[in-house]
PDB file of C-alpha atoms in Angstrom:
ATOM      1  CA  UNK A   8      41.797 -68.949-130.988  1.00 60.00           C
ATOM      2  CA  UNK A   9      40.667 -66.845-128.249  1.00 66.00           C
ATOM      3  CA  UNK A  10      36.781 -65.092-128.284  1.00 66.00           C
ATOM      4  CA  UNK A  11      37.407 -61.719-129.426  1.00 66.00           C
ATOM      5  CA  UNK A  12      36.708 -58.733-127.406  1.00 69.00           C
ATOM      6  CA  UNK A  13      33.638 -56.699-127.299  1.00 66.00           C
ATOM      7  CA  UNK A  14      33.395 -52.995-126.246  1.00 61.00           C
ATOM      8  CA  UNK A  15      30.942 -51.959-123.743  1.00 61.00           C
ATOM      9  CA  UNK A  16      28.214 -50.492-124.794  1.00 60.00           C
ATOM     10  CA  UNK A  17      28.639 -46.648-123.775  1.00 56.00           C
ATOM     11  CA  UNK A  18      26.752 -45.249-121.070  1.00 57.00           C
ATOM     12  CA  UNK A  19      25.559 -41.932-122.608  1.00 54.00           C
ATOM     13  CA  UNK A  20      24.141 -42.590-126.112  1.00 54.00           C
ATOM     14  CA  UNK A  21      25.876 -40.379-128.767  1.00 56.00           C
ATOM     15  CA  UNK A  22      22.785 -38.549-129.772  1.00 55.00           C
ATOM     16  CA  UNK A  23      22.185 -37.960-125.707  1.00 53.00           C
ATOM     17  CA  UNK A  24      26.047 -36.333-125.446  1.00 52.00           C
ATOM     18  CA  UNK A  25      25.186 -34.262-128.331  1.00 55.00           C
ATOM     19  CA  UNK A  26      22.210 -32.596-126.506  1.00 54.00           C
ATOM     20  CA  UNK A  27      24.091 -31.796-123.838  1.00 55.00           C
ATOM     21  CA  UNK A  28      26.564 -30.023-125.385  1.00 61.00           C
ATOM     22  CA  UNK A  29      23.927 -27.428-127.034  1.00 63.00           C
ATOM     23  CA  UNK A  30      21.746 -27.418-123.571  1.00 64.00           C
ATOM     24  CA  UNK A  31      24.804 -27.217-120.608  1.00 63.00           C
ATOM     25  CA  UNK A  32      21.717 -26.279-117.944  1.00 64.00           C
ATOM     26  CA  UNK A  33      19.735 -29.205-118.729  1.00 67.00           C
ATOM     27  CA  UNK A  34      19.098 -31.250-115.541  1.00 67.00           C
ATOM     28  CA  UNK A  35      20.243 -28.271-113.377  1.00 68.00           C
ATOM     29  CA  UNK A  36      18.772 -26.843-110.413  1.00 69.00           C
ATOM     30  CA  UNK A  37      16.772 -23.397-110.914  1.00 72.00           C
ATOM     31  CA  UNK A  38      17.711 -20.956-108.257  1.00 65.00           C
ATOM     32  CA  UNK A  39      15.874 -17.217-108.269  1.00 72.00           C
ATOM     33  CA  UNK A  40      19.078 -14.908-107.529  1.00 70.00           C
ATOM     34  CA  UNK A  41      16.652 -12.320-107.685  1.00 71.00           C
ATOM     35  CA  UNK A  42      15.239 -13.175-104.196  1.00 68.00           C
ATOM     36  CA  UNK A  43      18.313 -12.669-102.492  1.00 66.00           C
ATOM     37  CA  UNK A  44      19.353  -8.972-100.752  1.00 66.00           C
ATOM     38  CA  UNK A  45      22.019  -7.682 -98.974  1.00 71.00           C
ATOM     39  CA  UNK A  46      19.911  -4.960 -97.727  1.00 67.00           C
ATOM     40  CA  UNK A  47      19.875  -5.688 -93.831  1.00 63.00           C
ATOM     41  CA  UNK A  48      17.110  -3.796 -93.394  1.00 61.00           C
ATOM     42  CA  UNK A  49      15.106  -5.696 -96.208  1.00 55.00           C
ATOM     43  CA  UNK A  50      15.015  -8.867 -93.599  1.00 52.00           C
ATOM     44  CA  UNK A  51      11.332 -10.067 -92.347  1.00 51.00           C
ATOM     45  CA  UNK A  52      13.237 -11.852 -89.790  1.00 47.00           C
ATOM     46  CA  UNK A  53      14.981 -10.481 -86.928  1.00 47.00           C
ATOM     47  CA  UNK A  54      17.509 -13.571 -85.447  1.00 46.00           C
ATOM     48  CA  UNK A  55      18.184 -11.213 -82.090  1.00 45.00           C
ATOM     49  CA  UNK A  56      14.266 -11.397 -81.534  1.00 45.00           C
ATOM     50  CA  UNK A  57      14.340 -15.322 -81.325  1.00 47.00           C
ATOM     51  CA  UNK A  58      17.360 -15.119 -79.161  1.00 49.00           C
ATOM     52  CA  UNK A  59      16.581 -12.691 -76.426  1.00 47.00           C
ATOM     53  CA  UNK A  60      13.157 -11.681 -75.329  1.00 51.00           C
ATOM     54  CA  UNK A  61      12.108  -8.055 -75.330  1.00 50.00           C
ATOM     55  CA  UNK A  62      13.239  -7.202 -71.312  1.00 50.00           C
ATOM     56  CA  UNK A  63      16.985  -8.082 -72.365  1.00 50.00           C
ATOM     57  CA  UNK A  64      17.036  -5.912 -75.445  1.00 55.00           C
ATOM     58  CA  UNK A  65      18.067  -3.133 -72.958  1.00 77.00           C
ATOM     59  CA  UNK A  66      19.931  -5.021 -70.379  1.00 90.00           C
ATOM     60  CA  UNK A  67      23.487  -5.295 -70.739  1.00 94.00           C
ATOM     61  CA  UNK A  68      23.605  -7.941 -67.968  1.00 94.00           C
ATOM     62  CA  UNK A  69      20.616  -9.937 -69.427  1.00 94.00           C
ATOM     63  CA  UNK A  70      22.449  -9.699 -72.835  1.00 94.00           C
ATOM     64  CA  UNK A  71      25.233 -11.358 -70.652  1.00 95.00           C
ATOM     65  CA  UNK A  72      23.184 -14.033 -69.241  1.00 95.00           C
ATOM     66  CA  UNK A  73      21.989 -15.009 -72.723  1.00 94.00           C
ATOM     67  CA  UNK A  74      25.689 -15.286 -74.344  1.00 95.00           C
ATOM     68  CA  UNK A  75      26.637 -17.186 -71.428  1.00 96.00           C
ATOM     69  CA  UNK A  76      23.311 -19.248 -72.885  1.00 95.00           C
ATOM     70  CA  UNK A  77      25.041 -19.492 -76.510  1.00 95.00           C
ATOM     71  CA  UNK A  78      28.450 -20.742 -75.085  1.00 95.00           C
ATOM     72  CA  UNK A  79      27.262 -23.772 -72.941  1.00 95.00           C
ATOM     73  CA  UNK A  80      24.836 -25.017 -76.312  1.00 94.00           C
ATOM     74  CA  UNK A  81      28.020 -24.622 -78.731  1.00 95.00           C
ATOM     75  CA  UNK A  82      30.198 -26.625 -75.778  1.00 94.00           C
ATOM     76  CA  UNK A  83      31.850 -24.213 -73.914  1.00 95.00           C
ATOM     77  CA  UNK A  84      30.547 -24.913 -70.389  1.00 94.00           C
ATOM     78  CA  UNK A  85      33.691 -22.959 -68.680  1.00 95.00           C
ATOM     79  CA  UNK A  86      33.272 -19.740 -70.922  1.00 95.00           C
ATOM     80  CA  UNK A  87      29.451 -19.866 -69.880  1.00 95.00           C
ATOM     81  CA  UNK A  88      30.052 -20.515 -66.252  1.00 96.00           C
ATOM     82  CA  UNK A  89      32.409 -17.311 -65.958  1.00 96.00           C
ATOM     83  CA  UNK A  90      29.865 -15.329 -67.384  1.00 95.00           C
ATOM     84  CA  UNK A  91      27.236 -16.484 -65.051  1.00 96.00           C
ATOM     85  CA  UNK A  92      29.397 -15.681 -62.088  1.00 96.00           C
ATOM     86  CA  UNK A  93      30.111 -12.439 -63.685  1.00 96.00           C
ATOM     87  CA  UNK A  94      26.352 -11.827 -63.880  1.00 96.00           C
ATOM     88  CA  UNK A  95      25.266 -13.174 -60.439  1.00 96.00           C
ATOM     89  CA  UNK A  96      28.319 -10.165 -59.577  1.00 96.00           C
ATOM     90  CA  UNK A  97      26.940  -7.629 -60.460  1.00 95.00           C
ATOM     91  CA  UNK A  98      22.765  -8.649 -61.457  1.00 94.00           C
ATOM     92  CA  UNK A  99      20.194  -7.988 -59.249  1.00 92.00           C
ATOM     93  CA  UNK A 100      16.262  -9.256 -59.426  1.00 93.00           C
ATOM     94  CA  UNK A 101      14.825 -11.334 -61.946  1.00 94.00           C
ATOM     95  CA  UNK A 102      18.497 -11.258 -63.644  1.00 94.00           C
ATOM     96  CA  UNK A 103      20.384 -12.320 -60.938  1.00 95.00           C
ATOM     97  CA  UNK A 104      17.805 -15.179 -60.365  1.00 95.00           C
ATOM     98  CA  UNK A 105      18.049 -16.631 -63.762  1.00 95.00           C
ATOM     99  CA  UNK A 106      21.650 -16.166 -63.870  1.00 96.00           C
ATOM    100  CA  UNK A 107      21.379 -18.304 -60.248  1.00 96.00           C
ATOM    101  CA  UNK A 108      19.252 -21.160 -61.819  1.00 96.00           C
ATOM    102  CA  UNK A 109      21.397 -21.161 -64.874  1.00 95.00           C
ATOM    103  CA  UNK A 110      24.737 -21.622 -62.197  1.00 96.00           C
ATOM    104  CA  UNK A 111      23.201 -24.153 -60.584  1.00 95.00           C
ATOM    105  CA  UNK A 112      22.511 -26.368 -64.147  1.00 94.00           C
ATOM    106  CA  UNK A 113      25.508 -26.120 -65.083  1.00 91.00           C
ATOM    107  CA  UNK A 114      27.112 -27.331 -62.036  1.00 82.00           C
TER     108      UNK A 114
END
């Protein structure tokens, strides 16, 4: 006659399942809602001012030059290089010059 067959022992003790079910949170991650705002204005960090340094807050060509910056890091090399032409159009000075070095790395 065959051995009979034992049941595993459970994984979660009975007295360990019962706790649980009068504590849900227990084990959880704390997380302070209260920190978070959707005030704009309530930021203490500005993203544009890490993008584009204080000479191309005002220049619409510089502006420009620095997209054409964003679409070459995300992959889109052709989108940035007709932007730089675009610049190198219709830039002049330090702009233009950039815009220029810029061409010529991603060529």
């Amino acid at each position: 006659m065959p051995a009979p067959i034992e049941s595993p022992e459970p994984a979660t003790a009975p007295a360990t399942l019962h706790a649980n079910l009068h504590n849900p949170n227990e084990g959880m991650l704390e997380f302070d809602m209260g920190a978070l705002s959707i005030d704009p204005d309530s930021r203490s960090f500005d993203a544009q001012d890490s993008i584009a340094p204080d000479d191309e807050d005002e220049d619409p060509l510089a502006t420009k030059l620095s997209l054409a910056r964003e679409f070459h890091a995300i992959g889109d090399t052709d989108g940035a290089r007709a932007l730089v032409k675009e610049v190198i159009a219709e830039a002049d000075g330090a702009v233009k010059a950039r815009a220029e070095r810029f061409l010529a790395e991603l060529s």
